Each structure stands twice: as C-alpha cells, then as structure tokens.
mmCIF file of C-alpha atoms in Angstrom:
data_model
loop_
_atom_site.group_PDB
_atom_site.id
_atom_site.type_symbol
_atom_site.label_atom_id
_atom_site.label_comp_id
_atom_site.label_asym_id
_atom_site.label_seq_id
_atom_site.Cartn_x
_atom_site.Cartn_y
_atom_site.Cartn_z
ATOM 1 C CA MET A 1 7.328 -0.319 -28.873
ATOM 2 C CA THR A 2 4.851 -2.921 -30.156
ATOM 3 C CA ASP A 3 1.226 -2.165 -31.095
ATOM 4 C CA HIS A 4 0.126 -4.050 -28.007
ATOM 5 C CA PHE A 5 2.011 -1.761 -25.599
ATOM 6 C CA SER A 6 1.037 1.310 -27.532
ATOM 7 C CA ASP A 7 -2.567 0.278 -27.145
ATOM 8 C CA GLN A 8 -2.064 -0.339 -23.424
ATOM 9 C CA ILE A 9 -0.585 3.190 -22.977
ATOM 10 C CA ILE A 10 -3.507 4.844 -24.864
ATOM 11 C CA THR A 11 -6.065 2.884 -22.789
ATOM 12 C CA SER A 12 -4.296 3.707 -19.549
ATOM 13 C CA LYS A 13 -4.097 7.409 -20.324
ATOM 14 C CA ILE A 14 -7.936 7.532 -20.982
ATOM 15 C CA LYS A 15 -8.565 5.755 -17.644
ATOM 16 C CA LEU A 16 -6.210 7.976 -15.677
ATOM 17 C CA ARG A 17 -7.524 11.220 -17.190
ATOM 18 C CA ASN A 18 -11.048 10.125 -16.298
ATOM 19 C CA LYS A 19 -9.980 9.926 -12.654
ATOM 20 C CA SER A 20 -9.765 13.713 -12.602
ATOM 21 C CA LYS A 21 -12.455 16.331 -13.069
ATOM 22 C CA ASP A 22 -9.966 18.222 -15.243
ATOM 23 C CA TYR A 23 -6.559 16.514 -15.756
ATOM 24 C CA VAL A 24 -5.084 19.767 -17.204
ATOM 25 C CA SER A 25 -5.875 21.778 -14.027
ATOM 26 C CA ASN A 26 -4.734 18.914 -11.862
ATOM 27 C CA PHE A 27 -1.399 18.960 -13.441
ATOM 28 C CA LYS A 28 -1.288 22.779 -13.020
ATOM 29 C CA GLN A 29 -1.880 22.319 -9.256
ATOM 30 C CA ILE A 30 0.912 19.803 -9.023
ATOM 31 C CA GLU A 31 3.180 22.062 -11.159
ATOM 32 C CA LYS A 32 2.506 24.925 -8.675
ATOM 33 C CA PHE A 33 3.625 22.742 -5.789
ATOM 34 C CA ILE A 34 6.724 21.627 -7.643
ATOM 35 C CA LYS A 35 7.686 25.260 -8.531
ATOM 36 C CA LYS A 36 7.613 26.094 -4.768
ATOM 37 C CA GLU A 37 9.859 23.069 -3.925
ATOM 38 C CA ILE A 38 12.321 23.921 -6.725
ATOM 39 C CA ALA A 39 12.471 27.600 -5.590
ATOM 40 C CA GLU A 40 13.400 26.388 -2.122
ATOM 41 C CA ILE A 41 16.040 24.062 -3.437
ATOM 42 C CA GLU A 42 17.494 26.816 -5.601
ATOM 43 C CA ILE A 43 17.719 29.146 -2.643
ATOM 44 C CA LEU A 44 19.467 26.641 -0.415
ATOM 45 C CA LYS A 45 21.842 25.827 -3.298
ATOM 46 C CA ASN A 46 22.756 29.424 -3.871
ATOM 47 C CA LEU A 47 23.417 29.851 -0.161
ATOM 48 C CA SER A 48 25.523 26.643 -0.095
ATOM 49 C CA LYS A 49 23.194 25.237 2.557
ATOM 50 C CA SER A 50 22.520 21.582 2.959
ATOM 51 C CA ILE A 51 19.543 20.202 1.182
ATOM 52 C CA ILE A 52 19.826 16.396 1.651
ATOM 53 C CA PRO A 53 19.191 15.381 5.355
ATOM 54 C CA GLU A 54 22.199 13.903 7.156
ATOM 55 C CA ILE A 55 22.398 11.729 10.294
ATOM 56 C CA SER A 56 25.024 9.761 12.014
ATOM 57 C CA TYR A 57 24.909 5.965 12.483
ATOM 58 C CA ASP A 58 25.536 6.340 16.182
ATOM 59 C CA GLU A 59 22.466 8.608 16.495
ATOM 60 C CA LEU A 60 19.964 6.453 14.609
ATOM 61 C CA ASN A 61 17.752 6.069 17.607
ATOM 62 C CA LEU A 62 17.938 9.662 18.632
ATOM 63 C CA VAL A 63 16.679 11.294 15.414
ATOM 64 C CA ASP A 64 14.197 13.989 16.110
ATOM 65 C CA SER A 65 10.742 14.392 14.465
ATOM 66 C CA LYS A 66 11.759 17.518 12.521
ATOM 67 C CA THR A 67 14.597 15.489 10.871
ATOM 68 C CA ILE A 68 12.149 12.659 10.063
ATOM 69 C CA GLU A 69 9.693 15.115 8.531
ATOM 70 C CA ASN A 70 12.521 16.491 6.393
ATOM 71 C CA ILE A 71 13.473 13.005 5.254
ATOM 72 C CA HIS A 72 9.834 12.402 4.265
ATOM 73 C CA LYS A 73 9.840 15.676 2.339
ATOM 74 C CA ARG A 74 13.163 15.127 0.578
ATOM 75 C CA GLY A 75 12.784 11.384 -0.016
ATOM 76 C CA CYS A 76 16.503 10.771 0.581
ATOM 77 C CA LEU A 77 19.226 10.958 3.253
ATOM 78 C CA ILE A 78 22.796 10.328 4.137
ATOM 79 C CA ILE A 79 23.697 8.084 7.042
ATOM 80 C CA ARG A 80 27.291 8.741 7.968
ATOM 81 C CA ASP A 81 29.980 6.550 9.602
ATOM 82 C CA VAL A 82 28.052 3.326 9.155
ATOM 83 C CA PHE A 83 31.425 1.443 8.869
ATOM 84 C CA GLU A 84 34.937 2.090 10.368
ATOM 85 C CA ASP A 85 37.539 3.580 8.040
ATOM 86 C CA TYR A 86 39.906 0.657 8.465
ATOM 87 C CA LYS A 87 37.162 -1.854 7.503
ATOM 88 C CA ILE A 88 36.244 -0.004 4.358
ATOM 89 C CA GLU A 89 39.898 0.344 3.376
ATOM 90 C CA ASN A 90 40.303 -3.463 3.568
ATOM 91 C CA ILE A 91 37.035 -4.079 1.708
ATOM 92 C CA ASN A 92 38.056 -1.706 -1.086
ATOM 93 C CA LYS A 93 41.436 -3.519 -1.458
ATOM 94 C CA GLU A 94 39.685 -7.017 -1.284
ATOM 95 C CA LEU A 95 37.382 -5.899 -4.123
ATOM 96 C CA GLU A 96 40.251 -4.708 -6.265
ATOM 97 C CA GLU A 97 42.132 -7.925 -5.786
ATOM 98 C CA TYR A 98 38.975 -9.976 -6.622
ATOM 99 C CA ILE A 99 38.553 -8.103 -9.890
ATOM 100 C CA ASP A 100 42.243 -8.278 -10.910
ATOM 101 C CA SER A 101 43.004 -11.876 -9.855
ATOM 102 C CA ASN A 102 39.970 -13.165 -11.711
ATOM 103 C CA GLY A 103 40.602 -11.434 -14.940
ATOM 104 C CA TYR A 104 37.255 -9.508 -14.853
ATOM 105 C CA TYR A 105 38.431 -6.953 -17.549
ATOM 106 C CA GLU A 106 39.118 -9.585 -20.141
ATOM 107 C CA ASP A 107 35.741 -11.368 -19.342
ATOM 108 C CA GLN A 108 33.881 -8.104 -19.535
ATOM 109 C CA LYS A 109 35.185 -7.299 -23.026
ATOM 110 C CA LYS A 110 33.926 -10.648 -24.313
ATOM 111 C CA LYS A 111 30.368 -9.851 -22.936
ATOM 112 C CA ALA A 112 30.157 -6.278 -23.662
ATOM 113 C CA GLY A 113 26.619 -5.149 -24.804
ATOM 114 C CA LEU A 114 24.709 -7.762 -22.715
ATOM 115 C CA ASP A 115 23.543 -5.176 -20.283
ATOM 116 C CA LYS A 116 20.880 -3.053 -22.082
ATOM 117 C CA TYR A 117 19.305 -1.274 -19.150
ATOM 118 C CA PHE A 118 21.074 2.011 -19.365
ATOM 119 C CA SER A 119 21.439 2.031 -23.166
ATOM 120 C CA ASP A 120 19.309 5.120 -23.568
ATOM 121 C CA LEU A 121 20.653 6.857 -20.611
ATOM 122 C CA ARG A 122 24.398 6.653 -20.582
ATOM 123 C CA SER A 123 26.996 8.847 -22.224
ATOM 124 C CA GLY A 124 29.123 5.747 -22.853
ATOM 125 C CA LYS A 125 29.903 2.408 -21.307
ATOM 126 C CA PRO A 126 29.279 2.558 -17.545
ATOM 127 C CA GLN A 127 32.034 1.777 -15.151
ATOM 128 C CA ILE A 128 29.599 -0.478 -13.256
ATOM 129 C CA TYR A 129 30.811 -4.005 -12.667
ATOM 130 C CA GLY A 130 28.577 -6.951 -13.090
ATOM 131 C CA LEU A 131 29.771 -8.525 -9.882
ATOM 132 C CA TYR A 132 27.482 -9.684 -7.000
ATOM 133 C CA TRP A 133 29.084 -12.383 -4.829
ATOM 134 C CA SER A 134 32.501 -10.985 -3.782
ATOM 135 C CA LYS A 135 33.470 -11.195 -0.118
ATOM 136 C CA ALA A 136 33.547 -7.342 -0.134
ATOM 137 C CA GLN A 137 29.967 -7.042 -1.217
ATOM 138 C CA ILE A 138 28.771 -9.758 1.142
ATOM 139 C CA GLU A 139 30.608 -8.113 4.042
ATOM 140 C CA ILE A 140 28.750 -4.773 3.390
ATOM 141 C CA ARG A 141 25.391 -6.218 2.342
ATOM 142 C CA HIS A 142 24.912 -8.718 5.236
ATOM 143 C CA SER A 143 26.622 -6.900 8.006
ATOM 144 C CA GLU A 144 25.012 -6.163 11.392
ATOM 145 C CA GLU A 145 25.493 -2.405 10.816
ATOM 146 C CA MET A 146 23.547 -2.602 7.495
ATOM 147 C CA ALA A 147 20.763 -4.684 9.094
ATOM 148 C CA LYS A 148 20.321 -1.924 11.730
ATOM 149 C CA VAL A 149 20.291 0.788 9.111
ATOM 150 C CA LYS A 150 17.744 -0.918 6.932
ATOM 151 C CA LYS A 151 15.444 -1.684 9.830
ATOM 152 C CA TRP A 152 15.524 1.976 10.699
ATOM 153 C CA LEU A 153 14.788 2.999 7.052
ATOM 154 C CA ASN A 154 11.974 0.520 6.717
ATOM 155 C CA ASN A 155 10.308 1.992 9.774
ATOM 156 C CA LEU A 156 10.102 5.341 8.142
ATOM 157 C CA TRP A 157 7.222 3.868 6.008
ATOM 158 C CA ASN A 158 3.630 3.264 6.854
ATOM 159 C CA PHE A 159 3.588 -0.419 6.443
ATOM 160 C CA ARG A 160 0.249 -1.254 7.951
ATOM 161 C CA ASN A 161 -3.171 -0.368 6.574
ATOM 162 C CA LYS A 162 -6.734 -1.512 7.428
ATOM 163 C CA GLU A 163 -6.545 -4.400 4.919
ATOM 164 C CA TYR A 164 -3.144 -5.953 5.569
ATOM 165 C CA THR A 165 0.510 -5.521 6.732
ATOM 166 C CA VAL A 166 2.559 -4.728 3.585
ATOM 167 C CA PHE A 167 5.909 -5.927 5.095
ATOM 168 C CA ASP A 168 7.773 -6.624 8.253
ATOM 169 C CA PRO A 169 10.210 -3.764 8.717
ATOM 170 C CA ASN A 170 12.413 -5.671 11.193
ATOM 171 C CA LYS A 171 13.160 -8.663 8.828
ATOM 172 C CA GLU A 172 15.315 -7.851 5.822
ATOM 173 C CA LEU A 173 15.872 -9.817 2.624
ATOM 174 C CA SER A 174 18.768 -9.198 0.339
ATOM 175 C CA TYR A 175 18.897 -7.597 -3.086
ATOM 176 C CA ALA A 176 22.246 -8.383 -4.591
ATOM 177 C CA ASP A 177 23.421 -5.376 -6.783
ATOM 178 C CA ARG A 178 26.579 -4.328 -8.461
ATOM 179 C CA VAL A 179 29.667 -2.203 -7.862
ATOM 180 C CA ARG A 180 30.677 1.143 -9.247
ATOM 181 C CA ARG A 181 34.441 1.779 -9.617
ATOM 182 C CA ARG A 182 34.827 5.045 -11.503
ATOM 183 C CA GLU A 183 38.382 6.035 -12.465
ATOM 184 C CA PRO A 184 39.554 9.659 -12.366
ATOM 185 C CA GLY A 185 38.946 11.473 -15.734
ATOM 186 C CA ASP A 186 36.168 9.147 -16.740
ATOM 187 C CA ASP A 187 33.401 10.650 -18.868
ATOM 188 C CA THR A 188 31.581 7.535 -19.951
ATOM 189 C CA LEU A 189 29.322 6.865 -17.020
ATOM 190 C CA GLY A 190 26.954 9.834 -17.111
ATOM 191 C CA LEU A 191 23.440 8.563 -16.377
ATOM 192 C CA SER A 192 20.748 10.928 -17.197
ATOM 193 C CA PRO A 193 17.948 11.529 -14.649
ATOM 194 C CA HIS A 194 15.644 8.526 -14.194
ATOM 195 C CA CYS A 195 13.830 6.275 -11.701
ATOM 196 C CA ASP A 196 14.125 2.438 -11.483
ATOM 197 C CA ALA A 197 11.635 -0.310 -10.713
ATOM 198 C CA GLY A 198 9.368 0.166 -13.671
ATOM 199 C CA SER A 199 8.837 2.768 -16.335
ATOM 200 C CA ILE A 200 5.586 2.515 -18.346
ATOM 201 C CA GLU A 201 4.198 0.237 -15.484
ATOM 202 C CA ARG A 202 3.819 3.246 -13.333
ATOM 203 C CA TRP A 203 0.813 4.265 -15.658
ATOM 204 C CA THR A 204 -0.291 0.885 -16.969
ATOM 205 C CA ASP A 205 -0.075 -1.428 -13.916
ATOM 206 C CA SER A 206 -3.361 -1.570 -11.894
ATOM 207 C CA PHE A 207 -1.546 -1.544 -8.490
ATOM 208 C CA TYR A 208 0.677 1.301 -9.460
ATOM 209 C CA GLN A 209 -2.533 3.078 -10.428
ATOM 210 C CA GLU A 210 -3.782 2.481 -6.941
ATOM 211 C CA ILE A 211 -0.590 3.652 -5.297
ATOM 212 C CA TYR A 212 -0.858 6.930 -7.229
ATOM 213 C CA LYS A 213 -4.635 7.217 -7.084
ATOM 214 C CA ASN A 214 -4.759 10.491 -5.193
ATOM 215 C CA ILE A 215 -2.277 12.065 -7.647
ATOM 216 C CA PHE A 216 -4.547 11.299 -10.647
ATOM 217 C CA SER A 217 -7.901 12.084 -8.860
ATOM 218 C CA ASP A 218 -7.361 15.771 -7.862
ATOM 219 C CA LYS A 219 -6.227 14.729 -4.247
ATOM 220 C CA PHE A 220 -2.431 15.387 -4.574
ATOM 221 C CA GLU A 221 -2.334 16.955 -1.095
ATOM 222 C CA LYS A 222 -3.376 13.537 0.307
ATOM 223 C CA TYR A 223 -0.727 11.616 -1.562
ATOM 224 C CA ASP A 224 1.758 9.991 0.815
ATOM 225 C CA PRO A 225 4.954 8.720 -0.837
ATOM 226 C CA PHE A 226 5.677 6.698 2.311
ATOM 227 C CA ASP A 227 2.349 4.768 2.365
ATOM 228 C CA ALA A 228 3.444 1.216 1.352
ATOM 229 C CA LYS A 229 0.015 -0.050 0.425
ATOM 230 C CA TYR A 230 0.082 -1.998 -2.888
ATOM 231 C CA ARG A 231 3.834 -1.390 -3.340
ATOM 232 C CA ASP A 232 4.290 -5.062 -2.732
ATOM 233 C CA LYS A 233 1.825 -6.054 -5.420
ATOM 234 C CA THR A 234 3.045 -4.169 -8.540
ATOM 235 C CA LYS A 235 3.759 -6.208 -11.635
ATOM 236 C CA GLU A 236 6.779 -5.157 -13.687
ATOM 237 C CA PHE A 237 7.163 -6.212 -17.296
ATOM 238 C CA GLU A 238 9.713 -9.012 -17.780
ATOM 239 C CA SER A 239 13.055 -7.571 -18.632
ATOM 240 C CA PRO A 240 16.549 -8.684 -17.585
ATOM 241 C CA ALA A 241 17.082 -5.172 -16.143
ATOM 242 C CA VAL A 242 14.145 -4.056 -14.257
ATOM 243 C CA ALA A 243 13.882 -4.421 -10.405
ATOM 244 C CA HIS A 244 11.244 -6.971 -9.452
ATOM 245 C CA VAL A 245 11.434 -6.138 -5.691
ATOM 246 C CA PHE A 246 10.063 -3.473 -3.536
ATOM 247 C CA ARG A 247 12.885 -1.483 -2.008
ATOM 248 C CA THR A 248 11.968 1.094 0.699
ATOM 249 C CA PHE A 249 15.150 2.846 -0.281
ATOM 250 C CA GLN A 250 17.801 2.357 -2.988
ATOM 251 C CA GLY A 251 21.297 3.247 -1.821
ATOM 252 C CA TRP A 252 25.023 2.665 -1.728
ATOM 253 C CA THR A 253 28.050 2.596 0.550
ATOM 254 C CA ALA A 254 31.042 4.721 -0.221
ATOM 255 C CA LEU A 255 34.360 2.821 -0.424
ATOM 256 C CA THR A 256 36.358 6.028 -1.271
ATOM 257 C CA GLU A 257 36.044 9.625 -0.559
ATOM 258 C CA GLN A 258 33.937 11.379 -3.276
ATOM 259 C CA GLY A 259 31.797 14.499 -3.705
ATOM 260 C CA PRO A 260 30.570 16.887 -6.236
ATOM 261 C CA ASN A 261 32.432 16.745 -9.568
ATOM 262 C CA ASP A 262 33.802 13.286 -8.771
ATOM 263 C CA GLY A 263 31.297 11.673 -11.063
ATOM 264 C CA THR A 264 28.884 11.062 -8.207
ATOM 265 C CA LEU A 265 25.238 10.651 -7.570
ATOM 266 C CA GLN A 266 22.780 13.426 -8.178
ATOM 267 C CA LEU A 267 19.190 13.615 -6.805
ATOM 268 C CA ILE A 268 16.028 15.644 -7.189
ATOM 269 C CA PRO A 269 15.281 15.794 -3.459
ATOM 270 C CA ILE A 270 11.422 16.016 -3.712
ATOM 271 C CA SER A 271 9.643 12.880 -2.577
ATOM 272 C CA LYS A 272 6.488 13.891 -4.416
ATOM 273 C CA GLY A 273 8.358 14.813 -7.612
ATOM 274 C CA ILE A 274 7.023 11.647 -9.318
ATOM 275 C CA ALA A 275 3.572 13.258 -9.406
ATOM 276 C CA TYR A 276 4.777 15.836 -11.899
ATOM 277 C CA VAL A 277 6.187 13.065 -14.128
ATOM 278 C CA LEU A 278 2.983 11.056 -13.937
ATOM 279 C CA THR A 279 0.572 13.838 -14.719
ATOM 280 C CA ARG A 280 2.840 15.557 -17.325
ATOM 281 C CA ALA A 281 2.441 12.416 -19.461
ATOM 282 C CA LEU A 282 -1.352 12.890 -19.612
ATOM 283 C CA GLN A 283 -1.140 16.335 -21.076
ATOM 284 C CA ASN A 284 -2.379 17.094 -24.657
ATOM 285 C CA ASP A 285 1.043 17.944 -26.177
ATOM 286 C CA VAL A 286 2.286 14.360 -25.550
ATOM 287 C CA PRO A 287 1.561 11.782 -28.335
ATOM 288 C CA GLU A 288 -1.260 9.436 -27.201
ATOM 289 C CA ASN A 289 0.845 6.268 -27.346
ATOM 290 C CA GLU A 290 3.839 7.886 -25.578
ATOM 291 C CA LEU A 291 4.803 8.681 -21.961
ATOM 292 C CA CYS A 292 7.325 11.539 -22.250
ATOM 293 C CA GLY A 293 10.103 9.291 -23.410
ATOM 294 C CA SER A 294 9.767 6.426 -21.057
ATOM 295 C CA LYS A 295 10.216 3.038 -22.718
ATOM 296 C CA LEU A 296 9.396 -0.592 -21.927
ATOM 297 C CA GLY A 297 12.076 -2.437 -20.003
ATOM 298 C CA ARG A 298 14.161 0.714 -19.501
ATOM 299 C CA ALA A 299 14.536 3.194 -16.619
ATOM 300 C CA LEU A 300 11.725 5.794 -16.239
ATOM 301 C CA SER A 301 12.857 8.839 -18.305
ATOM 302 C CA VAL A 302 13.013 12.359 -16.930
ATOM 303 C CA ASN A 303 14.166 14.692 -19.644
ATOM 304 C CA LYS A 304 14.445 18.360 -20.683
ATOM 305 C CA ASP A 305 11.836 18.068 -23.406
ATOM 306 C CA TYR A 306 9.057 17.430 -20.802
ATOM 307 C CA HIS A 307 10.475 17.925 -17.327
ATOM 308 C CA SER A 308 12.708 20.928 -17.475
ATOM 309 C CA LEU A 309 11.082 22.432 -14.342
ATOM 310 C CA LEU A 310 11.996 19.293 -12.280
ATOM 311 C CA LEU A 311 15.475 19.113 -13.623
ATOM 312 C CA ARG A 312 16.306 22.483 -12.021
ATOM 313 C CA GLY A 313 16.195 20.702 -8.700
ATOM 314 C CA LEU A 314 18.894 18.206 -9.514
ATOM 315 C CA VAL A 315 21.663 18.458 -6.911
ATOM 316 C CA SER A 316 24.872 16.533 -6.452
ATOM 317 C CA ILE A 317 25.186 14.788 -3.047
ATOM 318 C CA PRO A 318 27.724 16.353 -0.707
ATOM 319 C CA LYS A 319 31.227 14.942 -0.018
ATOM 320 C CA MET A 320 31.049 11.273 1.128
ATOM 321 C CA LYS A 321 33.664 9.592 3.163
ATOM 322 C CA PRO A 322 34.541 5.891 3.195
ATOM 323 C CA GLY A 323 31.923 4.113 5.251
ATOM 324 C CA ASP A 324 29.126 6.710 4.592
ATOM 325 C CA THR A 325 25.870 5.629 3.032
ATOM 326 C CA VAL A 326 23.321 7.460 0.850
ATOM 327 C CA TRP A 327 19.647 6.404 0.471
ATOM 328 C CA TRP A 328 16.769 7.478 -1.787
ATOM 329 C CA HIS A 329 13.058 6.630 -2.137
ATOM 330 C CA PRO A 330 12.179 4.374 -5.104
ATOM 331 C CA ASP A 331 10.321 7.240 -6.790
ATOM 332 C CA VAL A 332 13.028 9.868 -6.257
ATOM 333 C CA ILE A 333 14.686 10.872 -9.550
ATOM 334 C CA HIS A 334 18.430 10.426 -9.642
ATOM 335 C CA ALA A 335 21.284 10.640 -12.084
ATOM 336 C CA VAL A 336 25.073 10.318 -12.187
ATOM 337 C CA GLU A 337 27.345 13.202 -13.061
ATOM 338 C CA ASP A 338 28.728 13.043 -16.602
ATOM 339 C CA LYS A 339 32.368 13.508 -15.635
ATOM 340 C CA HIS A 340 34.687 12.389 -12.985
ATOM 341 C CA LEU A 341 36.954 15.436 -12.570
ATOM 342 C CA GLY A 342 38.588 14.220 -9.275
ATOM 343 C CA LYS A 343 41.978 12.650 -8.838
ATOM 344 C CA ASN A 344 41.017 9.317 -7.264
ATOM 345 C CA TYR A 345 38.758 6.303 -7.867
ATOM 346 C CA SER A 346 35.145 6.838 -6.899
ATOM 347 C CA ASN A 347 33.961 3.508 -5.730
ATOM 348 C CA VAL A 348 30.727 2.297 -4.153
ATOM 349 C CA ILE A 349 28.852 -0.816 -3.430
ATOM 350 C CA TYR A 350 25.126 -0.704 -4.160
ATOM 351 C CA VAL A 351 22.766 -1.828 -1.472
ATOM 352 C CA GLY A 352 19.025 -1.491 -1.255
ATOM 353 C CA ALA A 353 16.657 -1.885 1.721
ATOM 354 C CA THR A 354 14.406 -4.815 0.845
ATOM 355 C CA PRO A 355 11.950 -5.679 3.607
ATOM 356 C CA TYR A 356 10.365 -9.101 4.146
ATOM 357 C CA CYS A 357 7.127 -9.533 2.112
ATOM 358 C CA LYS A 358 5.860 -12.021 -0.380
ATOM 359 C CA LYS A 359 6.982 -10.103 -3.453
ATOM 360 C CA ASN A 360 10.483 -9.734 -2.155
ATOM 361 C CA LEU A 361 10.676 -13.356 -0.826
ATOM 362 C CA ASP A 362 9.608 -14.624 -4.176
ATOM 363 C CA TYR A 363 12.437 -12.816 -5.870
ATOM 364 C CA THR A 364 14.986 -13.682 -3.152
ATOM 365 C CA ILE A 365 14.226 -17.439 -3.549
ATOM 366 C CA LYS A 366 15.046 -17.142 -7.284
ATOM 367 C CA GLN A 367 18.151 -15.055 -6.463
ATOM 368 C CA SER A 368 19.407 -17.624 -3.898
ATOM 369 C CA LYS A 369 19.670 -20.272 -6.652
ATOM 370 C CA LYS A 370 21.789 -17.935 -8.721
ATOM 371 C CA PHE A 371 23.959 -17.271 -5.607
ATOM 372 C CA LEU A 372 24.579 -20.982 -5.073
ATOM 373 C CA GLU A 373 25.659 -21.294 -8.839
ATOM 374 C CA GLY A 374 27.666 -18.109 -8.753
ATOM 375 C CA LYS A 375 25.548 -16.533 -11.555
ATOM 376 C CA SER A 376 24.125 -13.010 -12.003
ATOM 377 C CA PRO A 377 20.830 -12.396 -10.103
ATOM 378 C CA PRO A 378 17.516 -12.634 -11.994
ATOM 379 C CA ASP A 379 17.125 -8.820 -12.365
ATOM 380 C CA PHE A 380 20.387 -8.341 -14.233
ATOM 381 C CA ALA A 381 21.884 -9.348 -17.501
ATOM 382 C CA ALA A 382 23.074 -12.938 -17.413
ATOM 383 C CA GLU A 383 26.791 -12.056 -17.717
ATOM 384 C CA ASP A 384 27.539 -14.772 -15.025
ATOM 385 C CA TYR A 385 31.136 -13.735 -14.652
ATOM 386 C CA GLU A 386 31.675 -15.244 -11.229
ATOM 387 C CA ILE A 387 30.830 -18.980 -11.733
ATOM 388 C CA ASN A 388 34.430 -19.978 -11.413
ATOM 389 C CA TYR A 389 35.936 -16.970 -9.667
ATOM 390 C CA LYS A 390 38.405 -17.555 -6.920
ATOM 391 C CA GLY A 391 37.295 -15.969 -3.670
ATOM 392 C CA ARG A 392 33.613 -15.959 -4.576
ATOM 393 C CA VAL A 393 31.500 -16.381 -1.411
ATOM 394 C CA LYS A 394 29.936 -19.812 -1.016
ATOM 395 C CA LEU A 395 27.120 -21.058 1.224
ATOM 396 C CA GLU A 396 29.518 -22.173 3.931
ATOM 397 C CA ASP A 397 31.022 -18.696 4.129
ATOM 398 C CA LEU A 398 27.706 -16.990 5.083
ATOM 399 C CA SER A 399 26.695 -15.866 8.517
ATOM 400 C CA LEU A 400 23.296 -16.901 9.842
ATOM 401 C CA LEU A 401 22.034 -13.393 9.193
ATOM 402 C CA ALA A 402 23.188 -13.555 5.587
ATOM 403 C CA LYS A 403 21.491 -16.975 5.140
ATOM 404 C CA LYS A 404 18.195 -15.561 6.409
ATOM 405 C CA GLN A 405 18.540 -12.414 4.166
ATOM 406 C CA LEU A 406 19.272 -14.616 1.123
ATOM 407 C CA ALA A 407 16.184 -17.029 2.009
ATOM 408 C CA LEU A 408 18.552 -19.852 2.630
ATOM 409 C CA GLU A 409 17.300 -20.061 6.269
ATOM 410 C CA ASP A 410 13.916 -19.235 7.547
ATOM 411 C CA TRP A 411 13.314 -16.063 9.626
ATOM 412 C CA ASN A 412 11.778 -17.070 13.000
#
C-alpha cells in the first residue's frame, strides 16, 4: 500500500477513535453482543435447526412481521421457487451451449490473470465465468419474477429520512454480474470470508463514516443496518473489481440443486457483524497503518488472525433447488466452501438488487454502453469475451422492463 493510503488509514483511525469516549470499551461492548449472537447460531447449528430465514415466492406479500424481524437480524434470506423448474432447466442448458459454442474456455486461458479481485482470497483459480450478456443471464436478471423479488427486498430498507429519499424501491436498475459453474470435485474456488463494495473505504470514506457513526460513537444499540441514509453517496477507490453501486442485497439464483459440501455459499448471518470488524481495526494490537488485513481494491478481509470469534458463526446455506434464490445484505460476511464434494455441477447466476438512485443510475449508464458493445461491465476486469459471441443479447432482444433497468429507456 502506498504511503498516501497508509497516511489516510492512520488519520482515519485517529478520527474514528475520537468519536468514542473509550474505543477499547466500545469494542468490548460490541464483542459482547457478537458473542451472544454466535452462541445462538452455534446452538441452532448443533440442533440442526434453520438459521437463515426462508420464504416462498408465492407468499411474498404474506410475510409476517416476526419473519421480517428475523431477516433484519440475520441480514440474509432465501426466497424459494422464484422460477419454475422447466424454465431453469432450459436456462442452464442455454448457458452451457453459449459457453461451449463460443469457445469460452480457449478465450479464458488467453486472458487468465486479468481478474485480480479475489487474488488474496481464493485457494486457486475460481470457476467463475466472466460472462454478462448471455440470453440465460438476461432472462433471469430482467424477468418479471426478479423485478417483484427485488421490489420486495428494497422495501425491507428504510429509504426515506428527514433530509432526502435515498432511492425508489419500486424502480430497479440492473447490475450485470457473472456466472458460477462449479464442477464436482473442484477444490480451486474456495473464497475466504469477506465483504464486497469497498474495503478500506469503510473506514476512510466520509459517507461510510456517517453510515457507521453510531458504531464508532458508543451508540451501537442505535445502529440500524437497514437505514439507507448515505449508502447512495459512498465513494469507492477506483479499481476494476470493486462494486460502484449500492445493492440493497447481493444474491444469486440456483440453476442446479446444491447444498452444504457442494462448494456452495457460506454466510455469517449477523446483520450487525460489520461493527465487530470496524471497531476491531481500531484496537491497539493492530499496526497503525493497517486494517486487519483489508487492502485497497480488494474485498474486505475477515480472517482468523483478528476475527476468529465472528468466524465461528460461518454457516453453509441449506440445500437449494433450481429456481431458488439467496440474498444477503452488503455488509454481511460471506464465503465459498473450499471443496465441491458433490456429484453434479453447482451452477448459479449472480443477481443483485440495485434500486433506482443517482449513484446506481450513473453506473448503469456507463454499463449500458458496455452492453451495447458486448464488453465486460465497468466494475469487472476488461476481459471482453463476448464482443463477437453468437447468441449474445442485443438491444433489439430486450423487453421494455430490461431496457428501463439498463437505463436504455426512462422510467416514468
């Protein structure tokens, strides 16, 4: 890390410590809360009871307040049966054909190493495909079903405050993301626990400091992870692999059946878990110019050297069927199992909930230019595999909803 960023970290730490009467005892209070949450997760785990809230797509408008409360507490959820089995089966086949017929594997070998984002996290080369504009992805991303799910998710947030309305929960923009196709026996994709959408920014950016103000200033009990104020104003450092949008939830849709030990997603289901990471970095045993292993332009690091308590809460998501979706808050720590011990491909299409606001619109306009050219979106390594791919979705193939979500038509 350059001297400039080292100095920025040192200055930010001084500023953040000064927000508290005693930053050490503030951390101890947060640690006490996390210990209780972890104990609860461990009990549920030992009893084989469900930890991650689950609801059905058909019952989205019938969810009771107790379940909503649990989603707010856990910061994640599974929405089942969003798509019909037959539709997902066809989409999975379409995707496979798109990859094979366009010679993706040969292209990928030529450009190996361009994607640096997970370089410090992975056990080997991820089986994540730098594809964005296939018919399969567009069908999932811009479907009416997904639009309904995202509206519902956006409305879990407090998006209005006295100063301004942060976003419109009922208008969705689109964040083009990749595909995971993990083959049985794979042991190269393990992603250690992390958060996306900024690493050192969470301490150094003035708007992130505002978002987390209650955490740093001895008012942790007042901190609301679902208060959207200032989340649309954060500034991330330029990097070809850091999300420059505000997602109310990150997520994916399962294309194949998969569960624990199938090389799947793991979550630490504590929506306030980020408070432990933020205040841990201010403690006296951490070098002044470091943030517990988090580095510029990489994912936020959560590791055994500094966060062993939190890591005890890491759980694999339950068995997912084709057409099920999983969602997690942007501050929820997540990982990918090191090994796929199952017998079948473990395939997903990544989809985030990206509500309409200026920050997201600015990004989507840049992204739409890449779509028209068939290039990788701005947030991702410029691998640009799809420029000449057969079957890539073009402007004329898009529905009106997709055009609005891609900022190619105005929302009324």
